[in-house]
mmCIF file with all atom_site columns, C-alpha atoms in Angstrom:
data_model
loop_
_atom_site.group_PDB
_atom_site.id
_atom_site.type_symbol
_atom_site.label_atom_id
_atom_site.label_alt_id
_atom_site.label_comp_id
_atom_site.label_asym_id
_atom_site.label_entity_id
_atom_site.label_seq_id
_atom_site.pdbx_PDB_ins_code
_atom_site.Cartn_x
_atom_site.Cartn_y
_atom_site.Cartn_z
_atom_site.occupancy
_atom_site.B_iso_or_equiv
_atom_site.pdbx_formal_charge
_atom_site.auth_seq_id
_atom_site.auth_comp_id
_atom_site.auth_asym_id
_atom_site.auth_atom_id
_atom_site.pdbx_PDB_model_num
ATOM 1   C CA . UNK L 1 1   ? 124.566 83.012  107.489 1.00 0.00 ? 569 UNK L CA 1
ATOM 2   C CA . UNK L 1 2   ? 123.098 85.060  110.187 1.00 0.00 ? 570 UNK L CA 1
ATOM 3   C CA . UNK L 1 3   ? 120.450 84.320  111.711 1.00 0.00 ? 571 UNK L CA 1
ATOM 4   C CA . UNK L 1 4   ? 119.375 81.177  109.659 1.00 0.00 ? 572 UNK L CA 1
ATOM 5   C CA . UNK L 1 5   ? 116.039 79.627  109.292 1.00 0.00 ? 573 UNK L CA 1
ATOM 6   C CA . UNK L 1 6   ? 115.098 76.588  108.620 1.00 0.00 ? 574 UNK L CA 1
ATOM 7   C CA . UNK L 1 7   ? 114.423 76.374  104.839 1.00 0.00 ? 575 UNK L CA 1
ATOM 8   C CA . UNK L 1 8   ? 112.694 73.529  103.739 1.00 0.00 ? 576 UNK L CA 1
ATOM 9   C CA . UNK L 1 9   ? 110.404 74.620  106.364 1.00 0.00 ? 577 UNK L CA 1
ATOM 10  C CA . UNK L 1 10  ? 110.486 77.528  105.318 1.00 0.00 ? 578 UNK L CA 1
ATOM 11  C CA . UNK L 1 11  ? 111.009 77.262  101.477 1.00 0.00 ? 579 UNK L CA 1
ATOM 12  C CA . UNK L 1 12  ? 108.134 74.690  100.016 1.00 0.00 ? 580 UNK L CA 1
ATOM 13  C CA . UNK L 1 13  ? 105.118 74.229  98.803  1.00 0.00 ? 581 UNK L CA 1
ATOM 14  C CA . UNK L 1 14  ? 105.517 76.404  95.506  1.00 0.00 ? 582 UNK L CA 1
ATOM 15  C CA . UNK L 1 15  ? 106.174 80.258  97.853  1.00 0.00 ? 583 UNK L CA 1
ATOM 16  C CA . UNK L 1 16  ? 108.064 81.355  100.771 1.00 0.00 ? 584 UNK L CA 1
ATOM 17  C CA . UNK L 1 17  ? 106.170 81.235  103.641 1.00 0.00 ? 585 UNK L CA 1
ATOM 18  C CA . UNK L 1 18  ? 106.716 81.056  107.769 1.00 0.00 ? 586 UNK L CA 1
ATOM 19  C CA . UNK L 1 19  ? 105.029 82.316  111.403 1.00 0.00 ? 587 UNK L CA 1
ATOM 20  C CA . UNK L 1 20  ? 106.565 86.041  113.007 1.00 0.00 ? 588 UNK L CA 1
ATOM 21  C CA . UNK L 1 21  ? 108.272 85.888  115.253 1.00 0.00 ? 589 UNK L CA 1
ATOM 22  C CA . UNK L 1 22  ? 110.260 82.650  115.456 1.00 0.00 ? 590 UNK L CA 1
ATOM 23  C CA . UNK L 1 23  ? 110.190 80.869  110.880 1.00 0.00 ? 591 UNK L CA 1
ATOM 24  C CA . UNK L 1 24  ? 111.438 84.044  109.433 1.00 0.00 ? 592 UNK L CA 1
ATOM 25  C CA . UNK L 1 25  ? 112.268 87.106  109.720 1.00 0.00 ? 593 UNK L CA 1
ATOM 26  C CA . UNK L 1 26  ? 113.003 90.218  107.429 1.00 0.00 ? 594 UNK L CA 1
ATOM 27  C CA . UNK L 1 27  ? 116.352 89.309  106.122 1.00 0.00 ? 595 UNK L CA 1
ATOM 28  C CA . UNK L 1 28  ? 114.803 85.831  104.551 1.00 0.00 ? 596 UNK L CA 1
ATOM 29  C CA . UNK L 1 29  ? 112.953 88.773  102.138 1.00 0.00 ? 597 UNK L CA 1
ATOM 30  C CA . UNK L 1 30  ? 116.743 89.778  101.529 1.00 0.00 ? 598 UNK L CA 1
ATOM 31  C CA . UNK L 1 31  ? 117.612 86.689  100.877 1.00 0.00 ? 599 UNK L CA 1
ATOM 32  C CA . UNK L 1 32  ? 115.297 85.613  98.548  1.00 0.00 ? 600 UNK L CA 1
ATOM 33  C CA . UNK L 1 33  ? 114.939 88.077  96.431  1.00 0.00 ? 601 UNK L CA 1
ATOM 34  C CA . UNK L 1 34  ? 119.081 88.017  95.900  1.00 0.00 ? 602 UNK L CA 1
ATOM 35  C CA . UNK L 1 35  ? 119.217 83.962  94.397  1.00 0.00 ? 603 UNK L CA 1
ATOM 36  C CA . UNK L 1 36  ? 115.331 85.142  92.847  1.00 0.00 ? 604 UNK L CA 1
ATOM 37  C CA . UNK L 1 37  ? 117.310 87.157  90.445  1.00 0.00 ? 605 UNK L CA 1
ATOM 38  C CA . UNK L 1 38  ? 119.991 85.347  90.289  1.00 0.00 ? 606 UNK L CA 1
ATOM 39  C CA . UNK L 1 39  ? 118.064 81.623  89.875  1.00 0.00 ? 607 UNK L CA 1
ATOM 40  C CA . UNK L 1 40  ? 115.216 83.312  86.890  1.00 0.00 ? 608 UNK L CA 1
ATOM 41  C CA . UNK L 1 41  ? 118.875 86.487  85.087  1.00 0.00 ? 609 UNK L CA 1
ATOM 42  C CA . UNK L 1 42  ? 116.044 88.812  86.794  1.00 0.00 ? 610 UNK L CA 1
ATOM 43  C CA . UNK L 1 43  ? 117.451 92.438  84.794  1.00 0.00 ? 611 UNK L CA 1
ATOM 44  C CA . UNK L 1 44  ? 114.517 94.064  85.888  1.00 0.00 ? 612 UNK L CA 1
ATOM 45  C CA . UNK L 1 45  ? 111.311 93.008  88.619  1.00 0.00 ? 613 UNK L CA 1
ATOM 46  C CA . UNK L 1 46  ? 107.760 93.972  89.872  1.00 0.00 ? 614 UNK L CA 1
ATOM 47  C CA . UNK L 1 47  ? 107.332 93.712  93.246  1.00 0.00 ? 615 UNK L CA 1
ATOM 48  C CA . UNK L 1 48  ? 103.853 94.522  95.107  1.00 0.00 ? 616 UNK L CA 1
ATOM 49  C CA . UNK L 1 49  ? 102.563 93.891  98.981  1.00 0.00 ? 617 UNK L CA 1
ATOM 50  C CA . UNK L 1 50  ? 99.021  93.597  100.217 1.00 0.00 ? 618 UNK L CA 1
ATOM 51  C CA . UNK L 1 51  ? 99.386  96.754  102.561 1.00 0.00 ? 619 UNK L CA 1
ATOM 52  C CA . UNK L 1 52  ? 99.828  95.174  106.213 1.00 0.00 ? 620 UNK L CA 1
ATOM 53  C CA . UNK L 1 53  ? 102.064 97.033  108.208 1.00 0.00 ? 621 UNK L CA 1
ATOM 54  C CA . UNK L 1 54  ? 104.320 93.792  109.158 1.00 0.00 ? 622 UNK L CA 1
ATOM 55  C CA . UNK L 1 55  ? 103.781 93.124  104.427 1.00 0.00 ? 623 UNK L CA 1
ATOM 56  C CA . UNK L 1 56  ? 105.602 96.436  103.844 1.00 0.00 ? 624 UNK L CA 1
ATOM 57  C CA . UNK L 1 57  ? 108.826 96.300  106.181 1.00 0.00 ? 625 UNK L CA 1
ATOM 58  C CA . UNK L 1 58  ? 109.243 92.767  104.158 1.00 0.00 ? 626 UNK L CA 1
ATOM 59  C CA . UNK L 1 59  ? 108.664 94.114  100.846 1.00 0.00 ? 627 UNK L CA 1
ATOM 60  C CA . UNK L 1 60  ? 111.792 96.939  101.688 1.00 0.00 ? 628 UNK L CA 1
ATOM 61  C CA . UNK L 1 61  ? 114.179 94.310  102.218 1.00 0.00 ? 629 UNK L CA 1
ATOM 62  C CA . UNK L 1 62  ? 112.723 92.370  99.308  1.00 0.00 ? 630 UNK L CA 1
ATOM 63  C CA . UNK L 1 63  ? 113.660 95.241  97.059  1.00 0.00 ? 631 UNK L CA 1
ATOM 64  C CA . UNK L 1 64  ? 117.026 95.491  98.574  1.00 0.00 ? 632 UNK L CA 1
ATOM 65  C CA . UNK L 1 65  ? 117.846 92.283  97.694  1.00 0.00 ? 633 UNK L CA 1
ATOM 66  C CA . UNK L 1 66  ? 116.902 92.224  95.030  1.00 0.00 ? 634 UNK L CA 1
ATOM 67  C CA . UNK L 1 67  ? 119.027 95.434  93.349  1.00 0.00 ? 635 UNK L CA 1
ATOM 68  C CA . UNK L 1 68  ? 121.885 93.632  95.299  1.00 0.00 ? 636 UNK L CA 1
ATOM 69  C CA . UNK L 1 69  ? 122.555 90.399  93.484  1.00 0.00 ? 637 UNK L CA 1
ATOM 70  C CA . UNK L 1 70  ? 126.229 89.917  92.407  1.00 0.00 ? 638 UNK L CA 1
ATOM 71  C CA . UNK L 1 71  ? 126.024 91.529  88.549  1.00 0.00 ? 639 UNK L CA 1
ATOM 72  C CA . UNK L 1 72  ? 122.834 91.796  87.128  1.00 0.00 ? 640 UNK L CA 1
ATOM 73  C CA . UNK L 1 73  ? 122.279 95.169  88.322  1.00 0.00 ? 641 UNK L CA 1
ATOM 74  C CA . UNK L 1 74  ? 118.360 93.868  88.790  1.00 0.00 ? 642 UNK L CA 1
ATOM 75  C CA . UNK L 1 75  ? 115.741 97.512  88.280  1.00 0.00 ? 643 UNK L CA 1
ATOM 76  C CA . UNK L 1 76  ? 113.069 96.783  90.890  1.00 0.00 ? 644 UNK L CA 1
ATOM 77  C CA . UNK L 1 77  ? 109.369 98.276  89.921  1.00 0.00 ? 645 UNK L CA 1
ATOM 78  C CA . UNK L 1 78  ? 107.537 99.101  93.622  1.00 0.00 ? 646 UNK L CA 1
ATOM 79  C CA . UNK L 1 79  ? 104.679 98.391  92.970  1.00 0.00 ? 647 UNK L CA 1
ATOM 80  C CA . UNK L 1 80  ? 103.670 99.390  96.116  1.00 0.00 ? 648 UNK L CA 1
ATOM 81  C CA . UNK L 1 81  ? 99.906  98.483  97.565  1.00 0.00 ? 649 UNK L CA 1
ATOM 82  C CA . UNK L 1 82  ? 98.530  95.552  94.718  1.00 0.00 ? 650 UNK L CA 1
ATOM 83  C CA . UNK L 1 83  ? 96.310  92.358  94.380  1.00 0.00 ? 651 UNK L CA 1
ATOM 84  C CA . UNK L 1 84  ? 97.932  88.892  92.118  1.00 0.00 ? 652 UNK L CA 1
ATOM 85  C CA . UNK L 1 85  ? 96.087  90.654  89.173  1.00 0.00 ? 653 UNK L CA 1
ATOM 86  C CA . UNK L 1 86  ? 97.134  93.908  89.209  1.00 0.00 ? 654 UNK L CA 1
ATOM 87  C CA . UNK L 1 87  ? 100.878 91.985  90.046  1.00 0.00 ? 655 UNK L CA 1
ATOM 88  C CA . UNK L 1 88  ? 100.270 89.943  87.420  1.00 0.00 ? 656 UNK L CA 1
ATOM 89  C CA . UNK L 1 89  ? 98.946  92.647  85.059  1.00 0.00 ? 657 UNK L CA 1
ATOM 90  C CA . UNK L 1 90  ? 102.433 95.194  85.519  1.00 0.00 ? 658 UNK L CA 1
ATOM 91  C CA . UNK L 1 91  ? 105.002 92.167  84.499  1.00 0.00 ? 659 UNK L CA 1
ATOM 92  C CA . UNK L 1 92  ? 102.535 91.790  81.449  1.00 0.00 ? 660 UNK L CA 1
ATOM 93  C CA . UNK L 1 93  ? 103.076 96.251  81.436  1.00 0.00 ? 661 UNK L CA 1
ATOM 94  C CA . UNK L 1 94  ? 106.862 95.845  82.240  1.00 0.00 ? 662 UNK L CA 1
ATOM 95  C CA . UNK L 1 95  ? 107.241 93.443  79.650  1.00 0.00 ? 663 UNK L CA 1
ATOM 96  C CA . UNK L 1 96  ? 106.911 90.078  80.777  1.00 0.00 ? 664 UNK L CA 1
ATOM 97  C CA . UNK L 1 97  ? 109.198 89.681  84.174  1.00 0.00 ? 665 UNK L CA 1
ATOM 98  C CA . UNK L 1 98  ? 109.216 88.418  86.521  1.00 0.00 ? 666 UNK L CA 1
ATOM 99  C CA . UNK L 1 99  ? 106.985 89.499  89.996  1.00 0.00 ? 667 UNK L CA 1
ATOM 100 C CA . UNK L 1 100 ? 106.493 88.475  93.661  1.00 0.00 ? 668 UNK L CA 1
ATOM 101 C CA . UNK L 1 101 ? 103.646 89.026  96.004  1.00 0.00 ? 669 UNK L CA 1
ATOM 102 C CA . UNK L 1 102 ? 103.858 89.194  99.466  1.00 0.00 ? 670 UNK L CA 1
ATOM 103 C CA . UNK L 1 103 ? 101.474 89.474  102.067 1.00 0.00 ? 671 UNK L CA 1
ATOM 104 C CA . UNK L 1 104 ? 100.789 88.763  105.626 1.00 0.00 ? 672 UNK L CA 1
ATOM 105 C CA . UNK L 1 105 ? 97.381  86.922  107.539 1.00 0.00 ? 673 UNK L CA 1
ATOM 106 C CA . UNK L 1 106 ? 96.794  86.892  110.695 1.00 0.00 ? 674 UNK L CA 1
ATOM 107 C CA . UNK L 1 107 ? 96.606  83.439  112.545 1.00 0.00 ? 675 UNK L CA 1
ATOM 108 C CA . UNK L 1 108 ? 96.095  82.726  115.931 1.00 0.00 ? 676 UNK L CA 1
ATOM 109 C CA . UNK L 1 109 ? 97.008  85.627  116.937 1.00 0.00 ? 677 UNK L CA 1
ATOM 110 C CA . UNK L 1 110 ? 100.286 85.056  115.512 1.00 0.00 ? 678 UNK L CA 1
ATOM 111 C CA . UNK L 1 111 ? 101.254 87.016  112.111 1.00 0.00 ? 679 UNK L CA 1
ATOM 112 C CA . UNK L 1 112 ? 102.295 84.504  108.937 1.00 0.00 ? 680 UNK L CA 1
ATOM 113 C CA . UNK L 1 113 ? 104.356 86.535  105.950 1.00 0.00 ? 681 UNK L CA 1
ATOM 114 C CA . UNK L 1 114 ? 104.245 84.483  102.691 1.00 0.00 ? 682 UNK L CA 1
ATOM 115 C CA . UNK L 1 115 ? 106.414 85.235  99.755  1.00 0.00 ? 683 UNK L CA 1
ATOM 116 C CA . UNK L 1 116 ? 105.430 84.235  96.133  1.00 0.00 ? 684 UNK L CA 1
ATOM 117 C CA . UNK L 1 117 ? 107.585 84.271  93.045  1.00 0.00 ? 685 UNK L CA 1
ATOM 118 C CA . UNK L 1 118 ? 105.900 84.142  89.689  1.00 0.00 ? 686 UNK L CA 1
ATOM 119 C CA . UNK L 1 119 ? 108.164 83.847  86.450  1.00 0.00 ? 687 UNK L CA 1
ATOM 120 C CA . UNK L 1 120 ? 109.068 86.159  82.907  1.00 0.00 ? 688 UNK L CA 1
ATOM 121 C CA . UNK L 1 121 ? 105.398 84.094  81.874  1.00 0.00 ? 689 UNK L CA 1
ATOM 122 C CA . UNK L 1 122 ? 103.519 85.704  85.183  1.00 0.00 ? 690 UNK L CA 1
ATOM 123 C CA . UNK L 1 123 ? 103.474 81.469  86.205  1.00 0.00 ? 691 UNK L CA 1
ATOM 124 C CA . UNK L 1 124 ? 103.913 80.889  89.889  1.00 0.00 ? 692 UNK L CA 1
ATOM 125 C CA . UNK L 1 125 ? 107.904 79.218  90.327  1.00 0.00 ? 693 UNK L CA 1
ATOM 126 C CA . UNK L 1 126 ? 107.781 75.592  91.019  1.00 0.00 ? 694 UNK L CA 1
ATOM 127 C CA . UNK L 1 127 ? 110.154 73.690  92.522  1.00 0.00 ? 695 UNK L CA 1
ATOM 128 C CA . UNK L 1 128 ? 111.031 72.454  89.018  1.00 0.00 ? 696 UNK L CA 1
ATOM 129 C CA . UNK L 1 129 ? 111.535 76.135  88.642  1.00 0.00 ? 697 UNK L CA 1
ATOM 130 C CA . UNK L 1 130 ? 113.322 77.824  91.095  1.00 0.00 ? 698 UNK L CA 1
ATOM 131 C CA . UNK L 1 131 ? 112.166 77.481  93.827  1.00 0.00 ? 699 UNK L CA 1
ATOM 132 C CA . UNK L 1 132 ? 114.801 74.127  94.384  1.00 0.00 ? 700 UNK L CA 1
ATOM 133 C CA . UNK L 1 133 ? 118.138 75.864  92.964  1.00 0.00 ? 701 UNK L CA 1
ATOM 134 C CA . UNK L 1 134 ? 116.578 79.301  95.624  1.00 0.00 ? 702 UNK L CA 1
ATOM 135 C CA . UNK L 1 135 ? 116.459 77.002  98.316  1.00 0.00 ? 703 UNK L CA 1
ATOM 136 C CA . UNK L 1 136 ? 119.526 75.142  98.300  1.00 0.00 ? 704 UNK L CA 1
ATOM 137 C CA . UNK L 1 137 ? 121.731 78.364  98.067  1.00 0.00 ? 705 UNK L CA 1
ATOM 138 C CA . UNK L 1 138 ? 119.830 80.008  100.890 1.00 0.00 ? 706 UNK L CA 1
ATOM 139 C CA . UNK L 1 139 ? 120.787 76.566  102.840 1.00 0.00 ? 707 UNK L CA 1
ATOM 140 C CA . UNK L 1 140 ? 124.726 76.407  102.288 1.00 0.00 ? 708 UNK L CA 1
ATOM 141 C CA . UNK L 1 141 ? 125.208 80.443  102.392 1.00 0.00 ? 709 UNK L CA 1
ATOM 142 C CA . UNK L 1 142 ? 125.385 81.104  99.172  1.00 0.00 ? 710 UNK L CA 1
ATOM 143 C CA . UNK L 1 143 ? 123.571 83.959  99.275  1.00 0.00 ? 711 UNK L CA 1
ATOM 144 C CA . UNK L 1 144 ? 124.876 86.387  96.427  1.00 0.00 ? 712 UNK L CA 1
ATOM 145 C CA . UNK L 1 145 ? 126.018 89.826  96.703  1.00 0.00 ? 713 UNK L CA 1
ATOM 146 C CA . UNK L 1 146 ? 126.883 92.517  94.697  1.00 0.00 ? 714 UNK L CA 1
ATOM 147 C CA . UNK L 1 147 ? 130.613 91.726  93.046  1.00 0.00 ? 715 UNK L CA 1
ATOM 148 C CA . UNK L 1 148 ? 130.264 95.867  93.291  1.00 0.00 ? 716 UNK L CA 1
ATOM 149 C CA . UNK L 1 149 ? 128.353 99.531  93.319  1.00 0.00 ? 717 UNK L CA 1
ATOM 150 C CA . UNK L 1 150 ? 128.455 99.858  89.365  1.00 0.00 ? 718 UNK L CA 1
ATOM 151 C CA . UNK L 1 151 ? 126.110 95.790  90.026  1.00 0.00 ? 719 UNK L CA 1
ATOM 152 C CA . UNK L 1 152 ? 124.105 97.667  91.864  1.00 0.00 ? 720 UNK L CA 1
ATOM 153 C CA . UNK L 1 153 ? 120.275 97.950  90.417  1.00 0.00 ? 721 UNK L CA 1
ATOM 154 C CA . UNK L 1 154 ? 117.824 100.719 91.462  1.00 0.00 ? 722 UNK L CA 1
ATOM 155 C CA . UNK L 1 155 ? 113.790 100.726 92.638  1.00 0.00 ? 723 UNK L CA 1
ATOM 156 C CA . UNK L 1 156 ? 111.625 103.057 91.281  1.00 0.00 ? 724 UNK L CA 1
ATOM 157 C CA . UNK L 1 157 ? 108.168 103.607 92.203  1.00 0.00 ? 725 UNK L CA 1
ATOM 158 C CA . UNK L 1 158 ? 105.414 102.131 89.520  1.00 0.00 ? 726 UNK L CA 1
ATOM 159 C CA . UNK L 1 159 ? 102.058 102.746 91.128  1.00 0.00 ? 727 UNK L CA 1
ATOM 160 C CA . UNK L 1 160 ? 100.967 103.395 88.314  1.00 0.00 ? 728 UNK L CA 1
ATOM 161 C CA . UNK L 1 161 ? 100.582 101.087 85.993  1.00 0.00 ? 729 UNK L CA 1
ATOM 162 C CA . UNK L 1 162 ? 98.700  99.327  89.558  1.00 0.00 ? 730 UNK L CA 1
ATOM 163 C CA . UNK L 1 163 ? 95.854  102.225 88.928  1.00 0.00 ? 731 UNK L CA 1
ATOM 164 C CA . UNK L 1 164 ? 92.139  102.629 88.218  1.00 0.00 ? 732 UNK L CA 1
ATOM 165 C CA . UNK L 1 165 ? 91.242  104.205 85.563  1.00 0.00 ? 733 UNK L CA 1
#
């Protein structure tokens, strides 16, 4: 694994979170997304972020990882900037699909990135509902890669799902 992380410290408490630099980097978003697609067996997913410049890079890498997960061919609906309520609404509108929300906070001069994962019912993914398996996959360097180009998914911009009427 290039640029490994402390998976027990970063993937815990119902989230993937860490400070940059040092604890987390954009590659983690790719790994987490690919593993989440496999763990959740997702063929479609909604992904949003808080609009922070740093988060936008993590969001882009998350989406790329999600479309490159083994043979799943996951179709990503990229919502752009959205809050949790908007993400959950979009997940429901898409037919009950898993989702992810990426955010950045500034604490003590450091940026902290958080990736929250949601199952198809809109519930946060917990240790017992996939986070533990995801952490195990990343820690053991079993990050899924696409089996061929036909297995690759795609990213569609779906800001229309979060626009206010």
